[in-house]
JSON list of C-alpha atoms in Angstrom, two decimals:
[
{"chain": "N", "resi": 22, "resn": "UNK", "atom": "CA", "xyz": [124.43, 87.24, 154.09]},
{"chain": "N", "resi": 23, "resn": "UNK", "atom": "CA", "xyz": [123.48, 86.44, 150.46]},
{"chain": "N", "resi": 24, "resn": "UNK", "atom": "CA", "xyz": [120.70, 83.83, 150.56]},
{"chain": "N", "resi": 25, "resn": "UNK", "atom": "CA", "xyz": [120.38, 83.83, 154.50]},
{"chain": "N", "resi": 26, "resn": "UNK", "atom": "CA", "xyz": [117.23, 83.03, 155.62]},
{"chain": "N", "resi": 27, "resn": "UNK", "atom": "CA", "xyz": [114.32, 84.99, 158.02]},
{"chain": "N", "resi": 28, "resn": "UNK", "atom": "CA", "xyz": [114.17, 82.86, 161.46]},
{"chain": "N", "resi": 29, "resn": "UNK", "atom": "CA", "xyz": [110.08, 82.14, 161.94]},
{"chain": "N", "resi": 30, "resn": "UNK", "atom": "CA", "xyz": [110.49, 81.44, 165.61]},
{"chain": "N", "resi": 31, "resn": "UNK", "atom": "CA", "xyz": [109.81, 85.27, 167.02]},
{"chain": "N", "resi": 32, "resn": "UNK", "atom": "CA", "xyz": [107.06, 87.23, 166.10]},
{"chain": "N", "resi": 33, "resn": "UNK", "atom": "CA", "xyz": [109.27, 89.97, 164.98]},
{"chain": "N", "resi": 34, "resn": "UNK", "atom": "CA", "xyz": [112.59, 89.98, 163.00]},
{"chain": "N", "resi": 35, "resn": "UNK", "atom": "CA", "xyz": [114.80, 92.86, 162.50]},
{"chain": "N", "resi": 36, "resn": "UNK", "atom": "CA", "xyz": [117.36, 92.81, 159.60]},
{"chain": "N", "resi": 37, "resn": "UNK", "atom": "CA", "xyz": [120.32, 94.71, 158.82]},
{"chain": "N", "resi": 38, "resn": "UNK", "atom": "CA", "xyz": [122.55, 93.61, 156.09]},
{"chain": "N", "resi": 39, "resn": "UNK", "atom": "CA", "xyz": [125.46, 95.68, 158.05]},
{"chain": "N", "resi": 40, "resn": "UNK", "atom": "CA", "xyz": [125.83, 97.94, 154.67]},
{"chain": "N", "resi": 41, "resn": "UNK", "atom": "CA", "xyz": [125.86, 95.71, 152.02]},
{"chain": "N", "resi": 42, "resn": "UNK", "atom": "CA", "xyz": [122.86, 94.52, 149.57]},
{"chain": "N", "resi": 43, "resn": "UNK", "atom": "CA", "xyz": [122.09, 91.22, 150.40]},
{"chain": "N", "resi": 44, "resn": "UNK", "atom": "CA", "xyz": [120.44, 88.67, 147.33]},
{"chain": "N", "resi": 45, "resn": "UNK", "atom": "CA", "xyz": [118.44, 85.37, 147.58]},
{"chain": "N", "resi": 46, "resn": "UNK", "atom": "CA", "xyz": [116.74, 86.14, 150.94]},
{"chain": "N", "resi": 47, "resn": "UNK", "atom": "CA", "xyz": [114.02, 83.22, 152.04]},
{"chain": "N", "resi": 48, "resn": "UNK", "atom": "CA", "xyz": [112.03, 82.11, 155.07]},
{"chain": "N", "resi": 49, "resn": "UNK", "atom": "CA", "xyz": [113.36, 79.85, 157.30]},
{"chain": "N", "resi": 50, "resn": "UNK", "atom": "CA", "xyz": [110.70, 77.35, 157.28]},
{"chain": "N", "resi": 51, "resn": "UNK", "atom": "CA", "xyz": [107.09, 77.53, 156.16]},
{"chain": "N", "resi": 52, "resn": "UNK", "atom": "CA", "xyz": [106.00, 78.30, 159.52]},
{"chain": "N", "resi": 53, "resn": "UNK", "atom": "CA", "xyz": [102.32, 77.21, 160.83]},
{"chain": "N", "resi": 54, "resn": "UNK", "atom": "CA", "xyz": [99.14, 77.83, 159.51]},
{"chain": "N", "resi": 55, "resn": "UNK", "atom": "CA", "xyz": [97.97, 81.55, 160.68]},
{"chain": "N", "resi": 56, "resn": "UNK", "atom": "CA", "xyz": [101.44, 82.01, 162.13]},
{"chain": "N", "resi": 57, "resn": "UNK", "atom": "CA", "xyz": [102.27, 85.99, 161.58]},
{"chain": "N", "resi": 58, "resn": "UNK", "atom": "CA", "xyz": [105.56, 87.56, 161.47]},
{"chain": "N", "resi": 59, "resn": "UNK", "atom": "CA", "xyz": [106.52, 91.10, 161.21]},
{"chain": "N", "resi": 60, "resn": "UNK", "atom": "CA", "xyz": [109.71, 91.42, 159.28]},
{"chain": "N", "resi": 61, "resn": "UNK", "atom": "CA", "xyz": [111.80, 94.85, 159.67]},
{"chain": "N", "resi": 62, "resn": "UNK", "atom": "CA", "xyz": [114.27, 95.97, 157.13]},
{"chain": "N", "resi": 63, "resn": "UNK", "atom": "CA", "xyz": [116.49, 97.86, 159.75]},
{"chain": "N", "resi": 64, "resn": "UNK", "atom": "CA", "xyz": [119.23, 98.42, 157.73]},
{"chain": "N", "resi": 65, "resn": "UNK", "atom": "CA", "xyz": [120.28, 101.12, 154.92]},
{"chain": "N", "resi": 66, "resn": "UNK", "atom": "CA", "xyz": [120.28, 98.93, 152.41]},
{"chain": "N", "resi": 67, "resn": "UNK", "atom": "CA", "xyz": [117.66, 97.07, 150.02]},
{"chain": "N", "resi": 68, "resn": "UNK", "atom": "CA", "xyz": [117.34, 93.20, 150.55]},
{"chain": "N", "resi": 69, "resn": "UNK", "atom": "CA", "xyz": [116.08, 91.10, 147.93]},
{"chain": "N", "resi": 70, "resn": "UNK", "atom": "CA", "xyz": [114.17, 87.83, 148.07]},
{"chain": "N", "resi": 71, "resn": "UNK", "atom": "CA", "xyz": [115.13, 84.83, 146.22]},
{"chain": "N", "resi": 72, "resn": "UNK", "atom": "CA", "xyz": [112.37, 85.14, 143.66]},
{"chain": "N", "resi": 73, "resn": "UNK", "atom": "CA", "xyz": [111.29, 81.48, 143.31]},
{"chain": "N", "resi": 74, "resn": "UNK", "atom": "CA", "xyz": [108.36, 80.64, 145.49]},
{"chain": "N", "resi": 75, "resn": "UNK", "atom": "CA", "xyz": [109.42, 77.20, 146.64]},
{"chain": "N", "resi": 76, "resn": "UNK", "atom": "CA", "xyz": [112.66, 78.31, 147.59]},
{"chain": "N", "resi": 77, "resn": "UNK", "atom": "CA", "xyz": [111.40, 81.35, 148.84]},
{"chain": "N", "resi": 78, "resn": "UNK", "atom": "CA", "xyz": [108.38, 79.77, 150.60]},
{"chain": "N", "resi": 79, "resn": "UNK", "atom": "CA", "xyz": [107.00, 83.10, 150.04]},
{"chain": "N", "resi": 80, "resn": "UNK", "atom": "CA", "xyz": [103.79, 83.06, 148.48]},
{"chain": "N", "resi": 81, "resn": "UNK", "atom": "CA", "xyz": [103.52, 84.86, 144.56]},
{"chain": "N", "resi": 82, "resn": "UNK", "atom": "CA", "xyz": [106.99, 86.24, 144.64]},
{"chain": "N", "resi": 83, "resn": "UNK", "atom": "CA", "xyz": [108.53, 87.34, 141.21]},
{"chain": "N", "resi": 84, "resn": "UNK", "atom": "CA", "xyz": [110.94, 89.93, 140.12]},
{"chain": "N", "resi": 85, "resn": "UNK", "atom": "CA", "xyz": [108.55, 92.42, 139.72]},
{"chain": "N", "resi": 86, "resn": "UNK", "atom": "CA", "xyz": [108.18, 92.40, 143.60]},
{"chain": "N", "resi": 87, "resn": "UNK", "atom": "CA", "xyz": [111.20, 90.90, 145.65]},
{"chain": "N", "resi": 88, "resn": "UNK", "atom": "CA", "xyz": [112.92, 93.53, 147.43]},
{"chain": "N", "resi": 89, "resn": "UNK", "atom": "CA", "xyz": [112.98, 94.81, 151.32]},
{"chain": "N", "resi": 90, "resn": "UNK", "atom": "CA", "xyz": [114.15, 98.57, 150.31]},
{"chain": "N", "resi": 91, "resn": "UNK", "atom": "CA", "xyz": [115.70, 100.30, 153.48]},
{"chain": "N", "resi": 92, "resn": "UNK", "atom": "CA", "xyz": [113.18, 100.71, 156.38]},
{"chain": "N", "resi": 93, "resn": "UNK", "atom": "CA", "xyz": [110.59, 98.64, 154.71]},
{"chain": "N", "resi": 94, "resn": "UNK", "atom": "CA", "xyz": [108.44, 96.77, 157.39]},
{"chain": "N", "resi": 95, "resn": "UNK", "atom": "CA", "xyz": [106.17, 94.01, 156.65]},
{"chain": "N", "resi": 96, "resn": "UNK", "atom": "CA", "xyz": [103.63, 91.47, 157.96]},
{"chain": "N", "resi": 97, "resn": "UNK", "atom": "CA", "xyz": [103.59, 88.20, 157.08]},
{"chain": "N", "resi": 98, "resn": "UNK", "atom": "CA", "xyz": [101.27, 85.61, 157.17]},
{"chain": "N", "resi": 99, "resn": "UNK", "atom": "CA", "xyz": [101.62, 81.66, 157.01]},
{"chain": "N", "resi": 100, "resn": "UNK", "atom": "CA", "xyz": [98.94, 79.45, 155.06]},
{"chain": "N", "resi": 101, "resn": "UNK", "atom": "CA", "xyz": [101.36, 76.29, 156.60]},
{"chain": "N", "resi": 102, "resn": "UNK", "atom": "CA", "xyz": [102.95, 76.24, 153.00]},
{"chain": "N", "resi": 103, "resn": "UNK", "atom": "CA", "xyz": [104.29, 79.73, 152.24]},
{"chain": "N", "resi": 104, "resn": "UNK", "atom": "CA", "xyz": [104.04, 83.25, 153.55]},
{"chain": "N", "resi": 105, "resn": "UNK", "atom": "CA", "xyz": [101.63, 85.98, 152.39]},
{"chain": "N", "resi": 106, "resn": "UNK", "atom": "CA", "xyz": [102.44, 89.45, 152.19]},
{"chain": "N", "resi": 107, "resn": "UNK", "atom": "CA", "xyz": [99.49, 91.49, 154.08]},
{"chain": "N", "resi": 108, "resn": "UNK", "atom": "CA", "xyz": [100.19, 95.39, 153.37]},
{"chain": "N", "resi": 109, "resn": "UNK", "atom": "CA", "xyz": [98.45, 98.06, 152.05]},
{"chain": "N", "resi": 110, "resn": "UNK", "atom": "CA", "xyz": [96.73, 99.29, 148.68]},
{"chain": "N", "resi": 111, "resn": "UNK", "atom": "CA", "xyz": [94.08, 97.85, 147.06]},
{"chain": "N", "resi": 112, "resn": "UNK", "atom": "CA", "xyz": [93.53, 94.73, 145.72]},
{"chain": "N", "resi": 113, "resn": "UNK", "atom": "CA", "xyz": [95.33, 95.99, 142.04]},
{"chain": "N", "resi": 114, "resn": "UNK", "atom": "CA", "xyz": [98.33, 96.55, 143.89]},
{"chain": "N", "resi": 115, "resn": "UNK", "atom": "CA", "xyz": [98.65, 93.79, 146.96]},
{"chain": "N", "resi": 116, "resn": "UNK", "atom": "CA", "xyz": [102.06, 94.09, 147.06]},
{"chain": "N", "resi": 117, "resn": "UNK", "atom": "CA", "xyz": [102.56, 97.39, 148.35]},
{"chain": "N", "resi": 118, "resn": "UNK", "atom": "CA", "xyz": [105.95, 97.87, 149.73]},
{"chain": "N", "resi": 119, "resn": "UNK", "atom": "CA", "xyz": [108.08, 95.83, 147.73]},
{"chain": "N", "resi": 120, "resn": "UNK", "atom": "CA", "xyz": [110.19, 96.61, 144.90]},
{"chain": "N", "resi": 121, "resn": "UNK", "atom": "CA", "xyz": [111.57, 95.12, 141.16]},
{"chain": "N", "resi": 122, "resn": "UNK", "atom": "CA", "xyz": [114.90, 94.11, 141.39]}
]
């Protein structure tokens, strides 16, 4: 649902918003230091993070790169704080994979 959050307590999550766009996405805790999670957009629809970092607890997240779009998987890395994005590019572009909302 609309600002549900991402359980941290399996090393993989699969999401499906069950056809409709889903807003305000976050973590569901800050998870451990070195923790990783690989988060799977599943669905046919985008999902969109809530875009402030505390809230979030996703590490640099803004507007210009907050959504899941369909089929989108990503892996995530905790700092014990907030998760980090790891995917691919270079370092101009280290959020490969995500989209503006």
């Amino acid at each position: 649902a609309d600002d549900g959050s991402i359980p941290i307590d399996a090393t993989c999550v699969n999401i499906d918003a069950n056809g409709g766009v889903r807003t305000g996405i976050r973590f569901g805790g800050a998870g451990t230091a070195g923790q990783m999670l690989v988060v799977q957009n599943t669905g046919g629809e985008k999902l969109t993070f809530n875009n402030t970092e505390g809230t979030a607890l996703f590490k640099g997240i803004s507007a210009d790169h907050d959504v899941m779009p369909a089929g989108f998987v990503g892996l995530f890395f905790s700092d014990g704080a907030l998760w980090n994005l790891i995917a691919g590019g270079v370092s101009s572009d280290p959020d490969v994979g995500l989209l503006a909302s």
